[in-house]
């Protein structure tokens, strides 16, 4: 395995973005393989603002597989982690590092143990698809470490077994998860529709309404919906197939009005299906509904859509603006209705691409306090404000797929010990 030396550590670090579905995946036809009951389409978000970084390490000195998530050790005994580890190990090939004098053969991988450290730069389990970025990054980094020859499409079928939407995080831009028909899931893979440069004028603003862990996990929520909702089959068989075709065309043609109509309708229907579940599942809250109302009023007053909204399994609003100008006007409206608590630091209230604050003419809290009511608000109705109801905003854009990080300083594990730094 190496020159009679069992103290070496071989590491790979990767960064993978999260994604937000504009045509939703909800419901499985196979729980173990995570095979969906419908196709879905997502936009990958810029990893500079929302991503998972994962370091995977191998050493003959490791006595068991171990994993740390956001600094805390977690169990790898769950079926989803084990499925991903097994699938990648079965595809491992010879690896040689001449500098370190390390040679690992295909057979060696069966007995070697792994250390994995993963870090999300955004809230985990709050409905921002952290598990999608996490499992995609795990599979991508392990494939690089073990010299697996599979392309991203084939890797997406493995990442899918960790978290369904993880398959879509293996590509940038707009991505389609093809539900597939085979019982073994071999054709249930992700494919890129267009890259992140295709529609690069889009700006995405996320209102983080709550970064708390959600009450009903996506996994149990889906299971309950499939078992109890009469609407879900109609959605999967009749509604989504038509929407997928229309959405692909809207993305190809950069047709924002059609894109908005489909995105908002599909989000609303997904949450209607959750309400149709017994017992009903509530992912959105009053603040989520107020944000929808704000966007709908503005879009109607303009006569043409400026912003699309979509909500995953959580209360956080993902708002896709048609361009930079629309995004700045949107931020002004949201800061007017949902200002931070008095004395808050504006720089921690708007994160990601902070230059949007400058574009919106906002430098400090005085500027927020002096914002005028939006023109669509009728003069005789006093505008109500909901101070502190939004925790913070993230400004981002469509982004690229996963990449390797080559600087040792970017690693999450100590290169000498293979333990978290």
Short mmCIF file of C-alpha atoms in Angstrom, two decimals:
data_model
loop_
_atom_site.label_atom_id
_atom_site.label_comp_id
_atom_site.label_asym_id
_atom_site.label_seq_id
_atom_site.Cartn_x
_atom_site.Cartn_y
_atom_site.Cartn_z
CA UNK A 1 0.00 0.00 0.00
CA UNK A 2 2.90 2.34 0.75
CA UNK A 3 6.56 1.99 1.62
CA UNK A 4 5.92 0.07 4.89
CA UNK A 5 4.69 3.33 6.33
CA UNK A 6 1.24 3.47 7.87
CA UNK A 7 1.28 7.12 8.98
CA UNK A 8 0.46 8.79 5.66
CA UNK A 9 -2.80 10.67 5.05
CA UNK A 10 -4.16 11.29 1.54
CA UNK A 11 -6.82 14.01 1.25
CA UNK A 12 -9.14 15.69 -1.26
CA UNK A 13 -11.23 18.82 -0.65
CA UNK A 14 -14.18 19.89 -2.81
CA UNK A 15 -16.83 22.58 -2.84
CA UNK A 16 -20.35 21.95 -4.09
CA UNK A 17 -23.27 24.39 -4.46
CA UNK A 18 -26.80 23.97 -3.27
CA UNK A 19 -29.77 24.14 -5.64
CA UNK A 20 -33.36 25.30 -5.42
CA UNK A 21 -36.07 23.53 -7.42
CA UNK A 22 -38.33 25.64 -9.65
CA UNK A 23 -40.36 22.54 -10.56
CA UNK A 24 -40.50 20.59 -7.30
CA UNK A 25 -39.60 17.01 -6.43
CA UNK A 26 -42.01 15.68 -3.82
CA UNK A 27 -42.73 12.01 -3.35
CA UNK A 28 -40.78 8.79 -3.95
CA UNK A 29 -41.69 5.58 -5.71
CA UNK A 30 -38.76 3.79 -4.02
CA UNK A 31 -37.69 4.93 -0.53
CA UNK A 32 -34.36 3.08 -0.43
CA UNK A 33 -33.04 4.11 -3.86
CA UNK A 34 -34.75 7.53 -3.62
CA UNK A 35 -36.57 7.34 -6.94
CA UNK A 36 -39.00 10.23 -7.48
CA UNK A 37 -42.58 10.11 -8.76
CA UNK A 38 -41.92 13.06 -11.11
CA UNK A 39 -39.14 14.92 -12.95
CA UNK A 40 -37.88 18.18 -11.41
CA UNK A 41 -35.89 21.24 -12.52
CA UNK A 42 -33.64 23.39 -10.34
CA UNK A 43 -31.32 26.36 -10.46
CA UNK A 44 -27.86 25.93 -8.92
CA UNK A 45 -26.88 28.81 -6.62
CA UNK A 46 -23.51 30.54 -6.62
CA UNK A 47 -21.20 28.51 -4.31
CA UNK A 48 -19.50 31.75 -3.23
CA UNK A 49 -22.67 32.35 -1.19
CA UNK A 50 -24.28 28.93 -0.58
CA UNK A 51 -22.16 25.81 -0.63
CA UNK A 52 -20.84 22.79 1.21
CA UNK A 53 -17.09 22.26 1.56
CA UNK A 54 -16.03 18.67 2.22
CA UNK A 55 -12.62 17.15 2.91
CA UNK A 56 -12.27 13.36 2.60
CA UNK A 57 -9.14 11.60 3.83
CA UNK A 58 -7.82 8.05 3.79
CA UNK A 59 -5.06 6.54 5.91
CA UNK A 60 -4.04 3.04 7.07
CA UNK A 61 -3.89 4.59 10.55
CA UNK A 62 -7.68 5.20 10.58
CA UNK A 63 -9.51 2.47 12.49
CA UNK A 64 -13.06 3.29 11.35
CA UNK A 65 -15.03 5.57 9.03
CA UNK A 66 -15.77 8.87 10.81
CA UNK A 67 -17.55 12.08 9.84
CA UNK A 68 -17.81 15.61 11.27
CA UNK A 69 -20.57 17.99 10.10
CA UNK A 70 -20.15 21.69 10.96
CA UNK A 71 -17.59 20.72 13.62
CA UNK A 72 -19.65 18.01 15.36
CA UNK A 73 -19.05 14.29 14.89
CA UNK A 74 -22.08 12.48 13.46
CA UNK A 75 -22.89 8.82 12.93
CA UNK A 76 -22.28 7.24 9.53
CA UNK A 77 -24.47 4.24 10.33
CA UNK A 78 -27.50 5.59 8.41
CA UNK A 79 -28.45 3.84 5.20
CA UNK A 80 -28.02 6.94 3.06
CA UNK A 81 -24.38 7.48 4.01
CA UNK A 82 -23.69 3.77 3.73
CA UNK A 83 -25.28 3.61 0.26
CA UNK A 84 -23.04 6.42 -1.02
CA UNK A 85 -19.88 4.99 0.58
CA UNK A 86 -20.59 1.49 -0.77
CA UNK A 87 -21.35 2.72 -4.30
CA UNK A 88 -18.19 4.85 -4.55
CA UNK A 89 -15.94 2.19 -2.96
CA UNK A 90 -17.16 -0.33 -5.56
CA UNK A 91 -16.00 2.06 -8.31
CA UNK A 92 -12.60 2.89 -6.78
CA UNK A 93 -9.44 2.46 -8.85
CA UNK A 94 -5.68 2.45 -8.27
CA UNK A 95 -4.33 5.70 -6.83
CA UNK A 96 -0.68 6.74 -6.72
CA UNK A 97 0.95 9.75 -5.09
CA UNK A 98 4.63 9.64 -6.07
CA UNK A 99 5.57 12.61 -3.87
CA UNK A 100 4.32 10.88 -0.72
CA UNK A 101 5.34 7.42 -1.93
CA UNK A 102 1.74 6.19 -1.67
CA UNK A 103 0.21 3.54 -3.88
CA UNK A 104 -3.32 2.33 -3.19
CA UNK A 105 -4.65 -0.53 -5.30
CA UNK A 106 -8.28 -1.07 -6.20
CA UNK A 107 -8.45 -3.93 -3.66
CA UNK A 108 -6.93 -1.84 -0.85
CA UNK A 109 -9.99 0.43 -0.76
CA UNK A 110 -12.09 -2.39 0.74
CA UNK A 111 -10.07 -2.35 3.97
CA UNK A 112 -9.06 1.31 4.24
CA UNK A 113 -11.12 3.68 6.41
CA UNK A 114 -12.15 7.26 5.70
CA UNK A 115 -12.38 10.51 7.64
CA UNK A 116 -14.88 13.06 6.31
CA UNK A 117 -15.37 16.67 7.40
CA UNK A 118 -18.14 18.78 5.94
CA UNK A 119 -19.11 22.40 6.47
CA UNK A 120 -22.16 24.34 5.20
CA UNK A 121 -21.83 28.11 4.89
CA UNK A 122 -25.62 28.42 5.31
CA UNK A 123 -28.24 27.00 7.76
CA UNK A 124 -28.51 23.20 7.85
CA UNK A 125 -31.96 21.51 7.68
CA UNK A 126 -33.80 24.84 7.43
CA UNK A 127 -35.25 24.28 3.96
CA UNK A 128 -32.29 25.62 1.96
CA UNK A 129 -31.29 22.23 0.51
CA UNK A 130 -28.25 21.70 2.73
CA UNK A 131 -28.50 17.92 2.35
CA UNK A 132 -28.45 18.34 -1.45
CA UNK A 133 -25.14 20.21 -1.35
CA UNK A 134 -23.81 17.90 1.38
CA UNK A 135 -24.36 14.55 -0.32
CA UNK A 136 -23.34 15.90 -3.74
CA UNK A 137 -20.07 17.14 -2.22
CA UNK A 138 -19.51 13.86 -0.38
CA UNK A 139 -19.91 11.79 -3.55
CA UNK A 140 -17.92 14.19 -5.75
CA UNK A 141 -14.95 14.39 -3.31
CA UNK A 142 -14.91 10.62 -2.65
CA UNK A 143 -14.96 9.95 -6.40
CA UNK A 144 -11.89 12.19 -6.81
CA UNK A 145 -10.08 10.62 -3.84
CA UNK A 146 -10.73 7.07 -5.07
CA UNK A 147 -10.08 7.85 -8.75
CA UNK A 148 -13.58 6.72 -9.81
CA UNK A 149 -13.97 7.17 -13.57
CA UNK A 150 -17.71 7.96 -13.58
CA UNK A 151 -18.86 11.27 -15.09
CA UNK A 152 -21.09 13.69 -13.18
CA UNK A 153 -24.25 12.16 -14.66
CA UNK A 154 -23.31 8.73 -13.30
CA UNK A 155 -22.20 10.24 -9.98
CA UNK A 156 -25.59 11.97 -9.74
CA UNK A 157 -27.26 8.54 -9.52
CA UNK A 158 -25.10 7.80 -6.45
CA UNK A 159 -25.62 11.21 -4.80
CA UNK A 160 -29.37 10.72 -5.32
CA UNK A 161 -29.22 7.76 -2.90
CA UNK A 162 -28.04 10.11 -0.16
CA UNK A 163 -30.52 12.92 -0.81
CA UNK A 164 -32.74 13.05 -3.88
CA UNK A 165 -32.07 16.66 -4.82
CA UNK A 166 -28.31 16.12 -4.34
CA UNK A 167 -28.16 14.72 -7.87
CA UNK A 168 -28.96 18.20 -9.23
CA UNK A 169 -26.04 19.84 -7.35
CA UNK A 170 -23.49 18.04 -9.55
CA UNK A 171 -24.07 20.63 -12.27
CA UNK A 172 -24.23 24.42 -12.50
CA UNK A 173 -26.94 26.52 -14.15
CA UNK A 174 -30.37 24.95 -14.64
CA UNK A 175 -30.55 21.21 -14.08
CA UNK A 176 -33.19 18.54 -14.72
CA UNK A 177 -33.56 15.44 -12.58
CA UNK A 178 -34.96 12.77 -14.88
CA UNK A 179 -37.17 10.47 -12.79
CA UNK A 180 -36.32 7.42 -14.92
CA UNK A 181 -38.26 4.20 -15.37
CA UNK A 182 -35.83 1.42 -14.43
CA UNK A 183 -36.49 -0.34 -11.12
CA UNK A 184 -32.80 -0.23 -10.17
CA UNK A 185 -32.69 3.55 -10.64
CA UNK A 186 -29.90 3.46 -13.24
CA UNK A 187 -31.72 5.99 -15.46
CA UNK A 188 -32.78 8.32 -12.61
CA UNK A 189 -30.02 10.88 -13.11
CA UNK A 190 -29.44 14.62 -13.39
CA UNK A 191 -28.64 16.41 -16.65
CA UNK A 192 -27.68 20.03 -17.21
CA UNK A 193 -30.21 22.00 -19.29
CA UNK A 194 -28.08 25.18 -19.60
CA UNK A 195 -24.99 26.42 -17.78
CA UNK A 196 -24.83 29.36 -15.39
CA UNK A 197 -23.83 31.81 -18.15
CA UNK A 198 -26.98 31.16 -20.22
CA UNK A 199 -29.26 33.38 -18.09
CA UNK A 200 -26.73 35.33 -16.07
CA UNK A 201 -28.83 38.49 -15.66
CA UNK A 202 -30.98 36.71 -13.06
CA UNK A 203 -30.40 37.77 -9.45
CA UNK A 204 -31.58 35.61 -6.56
CA UNK A 205 -32.54 37.03 -3.18
CA UNK A 206 -33.23 34.61 -0.32
CA UNK A 207 -35.19 35.83 2.68
CA UNK A 208 -34.14 33.60 5.58
CA UNK A 209 -37.28 33.65 7.67
CA UNK A 210 -36.07 30.94 10.00
CA UNK A 211 -32.78 29.11 10.19
CA UNK A 212 -34.22 26.64 12.70
CA UNK A 213 -34.46 22.98 11.83
CA UNK A 214 -37.87 22.26 10.28
CA UNK A 215 -40.50 20.38 12.28
CA UNK A 216 -41.32 17.84 9.54
CA UNK A 217 -38.32 16.52 7.62
CA UNK A 218 -38.63 16.29 3.83
CA UNK A 219 -38.23 12.50 4.04
CA UNK A 220 -41.14 11.90 6.40
CA UNK A 221 -43.21 14.68 4.79
CA UNK A 222 -42.95 13.07 1.35
CA UNK A 223 -43.84 9.66 2.71
CA UNK A 224 -46.94 10.99 4.46
CA UNK A 225 -48.02 12.95 1.35
CA UNK A 226 -47.70 9.93 -0.96
CA UNK A 227 -49.67 7.80 1.52
CA UNK A 228 -52.50 10.24 2.27
CA UNK A 229 -52.87 13.01 -0.36
CA UNK A 230 -55.34 12.43 -3.22
CA UNK A 231 -53.81 15.45 -5.02
CA UNK A 232 -50.24 14.09 -5.27
CA UNK A 233 -50.94 11.52 -8.00
CA UNK A 234 -52.77 14.10 -10.12
CA UNK A 235 -49.80 16.45 -9.69
CA UNK A 236 -47.22 13.80 -10.62
CA UNK A 237 -49.10 12.28 -13.56
CA UNK A 238 -50.94 15.24 -15.08
CA UNK A 239 -49.53 18.58 -13.99
CA UNK A 240 -45.75 18.21 -13.68
CA UNK A 241 -45.03 16.51 -17.06
CA UNK A 242 -46.60 19.49 -18.89
CA UNK A 243 -44.84 22.02 -16.66
CA UNK A 244 -41.46 20.37 -17.26
CA UNK A 245 -41.80 20.83 -21.03
CA UNK A 246 -42.95 24.45 -20.64
CA UNK A 247 -40.19 25.23 -18.12
CA UNK A 248 -37.43 23.79 -20.32
CA UNK A 249 -38.63 26.00 -23.17
CA UNK A 250 -38.91 29.10 -20.93
CA UNK A 251 -35.34 28.59 -19.67
CA UNK A 252 -33.99 28.00 -23.17
CA UNK A 253 -35.69 31.19 -24.43
CA UNK A 254 -35.01 33.20 -21.26
CA UNK A 255 -38.77 33.86 -21.15
CA UNK A 256 -39.14 35.44 -17.71
CA UNK A 257 -42.97 35.88 -17.65
CA UNK A 258 -43.52 32.17 -18.39
CA UNK A 259 -40.71 31.19 -16.02
CA UNK A 260 -42.33 33.24 -13.23
CA UNK A 261 -45.81 31.85 -13.81
CA UNK A 262 -44.54 28.25 -13.73
CA UNK A 263 -42.19 28.75 -10.77
CA UNK A 264 -44.78 30.45 -8.54
CA UNK A 265 -47.58 28.05 -9.53
CA UNK A 266 -45.45 25.00 -8.87
CA UNK A 267 -44.32 26.29 -5.49
CA UNK A 268 -47.93 27.04 -4.52
CA UNK A 269 -49.09 23.62 -5.66
CA UNK A 270 -46.31 21.85 -3.76
CA UNK A 271 -47.43 23.56 -0.56
CA UNK A 272 -51.09 22.81 -1.41
CA UNK A 273 -50.15 19.12 -1.63
CA UNK A 274 -48.47 19.42 1.79
CA UNK A 275 -51.72 20.91 3.16
CA UNK A 276 -53.63 18.05 1.51
CA UNK A 277 -51.55 15.57 3.52
CA UNK A 278 -53.05 13.99 6.63
CA UNK A 279 -52.14 15.40 9.08
CA UNK A 280 -51.43 18.60 7.10
CA UNK A 281 -47.82 19.79 6.82
CA UNK A 282 -47.09 23.50 7.23
CA UNK A 283 -43.70 24.55 5.88
CA UNK A 284 -44.54 28.22 5.26
CA UNK A 285 -45.53 30.69 7.97
CA UNK A 286 -47.18 34.13 8.12
CA UNK A 287 -43.98 35.89 7.04
CA UNK A 288 -43.72 33.58 4.00
CA UNK A 289 -47.29 34.50 3.03
CA UNK A 290 -46.62 38.21 3.45
CA UNK A 291 -43.59 37.99 1.15
CA UNK A 292 -45.74 36.26 -1.50
CA UNK A 293 -48.35 39.01 -1.17
CA UNK A 294 -45.67 41.70 -1.56
CA UNK A 295 -44.29 40.07 -4.74
CA UNK A 296 -47.72 39.40 -6.25
CA UNK A 297 -48.88 43.01 -5.73
CA UNK A 298 -45.71 44.37 -7.31
CA UNK A 299 -45.81 42.00 -10.30
CA UNK A 300 -49.47 42.91 -10.95
CA UNK A 301 -48.83 46.63 -10.67
CA UNK A 302 -45.97 46.44 -13.20
CA UNK A 303 -48.07 44.50 -15.72
CA UNK A 304 -45.16 42.13 -16.32
CA UNK A 305 -43.44 39.92 -13.74
CA UNK A 306 -40.36 41.34 -12.02
CA UNK A 307 -39.80 38.52 -9.53
CA UNK A 308 -40.58 34.80 -9.22
CA UNK A 309 -40.93 33.24 -5.78
CA UNK A 310 -40.43 29.66 -4.70
CA UNK A 311 -40.42 27.97 -1.29
CA UNK A 312 -38.89 24.58 -0.57
CA UNK A 313 -39.75 22.53 2.55
CA UNK A 314 -39.34 25.50 4.87
CA UNK A 315 -40.51 29.11 5.36
CA UNK A 316 -37.56 30.76 3.57
CA UNK A 317 -38.40 32.66 0.38
CA UNK A 318 -36.23 32.21 -2.71
CA UNK A 319 -36.93 35.22 -4.93
CA UNK A 320 -35.61 35.21 -8.50
CA UNK A 321 -35.48 38.70 -9.99
CA UNK A 322 -35.43 39.22 -13.76
CA UNK A 323 -32.35 41.47 -13.57
CA UNK A 324 -30.21 43.58 -11.26
CA UNK A 325 -32.55 46.58 -11.35
CA UNK A 326 -35.54 44.44 -10.34
CA UNK A 327 -33.47 42.86 -7.55
CA UNK A 328 -32.56 46.26 -6.06
CA UNK A 329 -36.19 47.42 -6.17
CA UNK A 330 -37.18 44.11 -4.55
CA UNK A 331 -34.63 44.57 -1.76
CA UNK A 332 -35.94 48.09 -1.09
CA UNK A 333 -39.49 46.71 -0.78
CA UNK A 334 -38.42 43.87 1.51
CA UNK A 335 -36.36 46.16 3.74
CA UNK A 336 -39.35 48.52 3.95
CA UNK A 337 -41.74 45.76 5.08
CA UNK A 338 -39.26 43.58 7.00
CA UNK A 339 -36.63 45.90 8.49
CA UNK A 340 -34.01 44.50 10.88
CA UNK A 341 -34.33 45.00 14.61
CA UNK A 342 -33.18 48.42 15.83
CA UNK A 343 -29.41 48.58 16.18
CA UNK A 344 -28.84 45.59 13.88
CA UNK A 345 -25.72 45.48 11.74
CA UNK A 346 -26.83 45.91 8.14
CA UNK A 347 -23.76 44.01 6.91
CA UNK A 348 -24.92 40.88 8.70
CA UNK A 349 -28.53 41.43 7.64
CA UNK A 350 -27.74 41.38 3.91
CA UNK A 351 -25.06 38.79 3.09
CA UNK A 352 -23.66 37.23 -0.08
CA UNK A 353 -23.30 39.85 -2.81
CA UNK A 354 -23.35 42.93 -0.60
CA UNK A 355 -22.97 45.33 -3.55
CA UNK A 356 -26.76 45.14 -3.94
CA UNK A 357 -27.04 47.41 -0.87
CA UNK A 358 -25.07 50.10 -2.67
CA UNK A 359 -27.20 49.63 -5.80
CA UNK A 360 -30.30 50.08 -3.65
CA UNK A 361 -28.86 53.31 -2.18
CA UNK A 362 -28.67 51.87 1.34
CA UNK A 363 -25.59 52.43 3.46
CA UNK A 364 -26.92 52.26 7.02
CA UNK A 365 -30.03 51.83 9.13
CA UNK A 366 -31.05 55.48 8.60
CA UNK A 367 -31.47 54.71 4.88
CA UNK A 368 -33.66 51.71 5.74
CA UNK A 369 -35.80 53.83 8.09
CA UNK A 370 -36.29 56.51 5.42
CA UNK A 371 -37.51 54.08 2.71
CA UNK A 372 -40.85 55.17 1.22
CA UNK A 373 -43.81 52.81 0.83
CA UNK A 374 -43.74 51.09 -2.57
CA UNK A 375 -45.89 52.85 -5.21
CA UNK A 376 -48.30 49.89 -5.43
CA UNK A 377 -49.38 50.52 -1.81
CA UNK A 378 -52.60 52.55 -1.82
CA UNK A 379 -52.25 55.88 0.00
CA UNK A 380 -55.26 55.35 2.24
CA UNK A 381 -53.96 52.02 3.61
CA UNK A 382 -51.13 52.48 6.13
CA UNK A 383 -48.35 50.00 5.38
CA UNK A 384 -47.67 47.61 8.25
CA UNK A 385 -44.06 46.73 8.99
CA UNK A 386 -42.82 43.45 10.44
CA UNK A 387 -39.57 44.33 12.15
CA UNK A 388 -37.22 41.37 12.70
CA UNK A 389 -39.49 38.81 10.98
CA UNK A 390 -36.74 38.12 8.41
CA UNK A 391 -33.51 36.91 10.03
CA UNK A 392 -31.36 38.06 7.09
CA UNK A 393 -31.17 38.19 3.29
CA UNK A 394 -28.73 36.38 1.00
CA UNK A 395 -28.09 37.93 -2.41
CA UNK A 396 -26.76 35.46 -4.98
CA UNK A 397 -27.10 34.32 -8.61
CA UNK A 398 -27.09 31.14 -10.72
CA UNK A 399 -23.75 29.41 -10.16
CA UNK A 400 -21.34 26.71 -11.29
CA UNK A 401 -21.16 23.05 -10.32
CA UNK A 402 -18.69 21.34 -7.95
CA UNK A 403 -14.93 22.02 -8.02
CA UNK A 404 -11.82 20.69 -6.30
CA UNK A 405 -10.03 23.03 -3.88
CA UNK A 406 -6.28 22.60 -4.21
CA UNK A 407 -4.94 24.85 -1.43
CA UNK A 408 -4.06 22.93 1.72
CA UNK A 409 -5.35 25.88 3.76
CA UNK A 410 -8.86 25.18 2.38
CA UNK A 411 -8.89 21.66 3.82
CA UNK A 412 -11.08 20.94 6.86
CA UNK A 413 -8.84 18.11 8.12
CA UNK A 414 -5.29 18.22 9.49
CA UNK A 415 -2.96 16.79 6.80
CA UNK A 416 -0.84 15.08 9.48
CA UNK A 417 -3.55 13.46 11.58
CA UNK A 418 -6.67 13.40 9.38
CA UNK A 419 -8.65 14.92 12.27
CA UNK A 420 -10.64 18.19 12.10
CA UNK A 421 -8.49 21.33 12.25
#
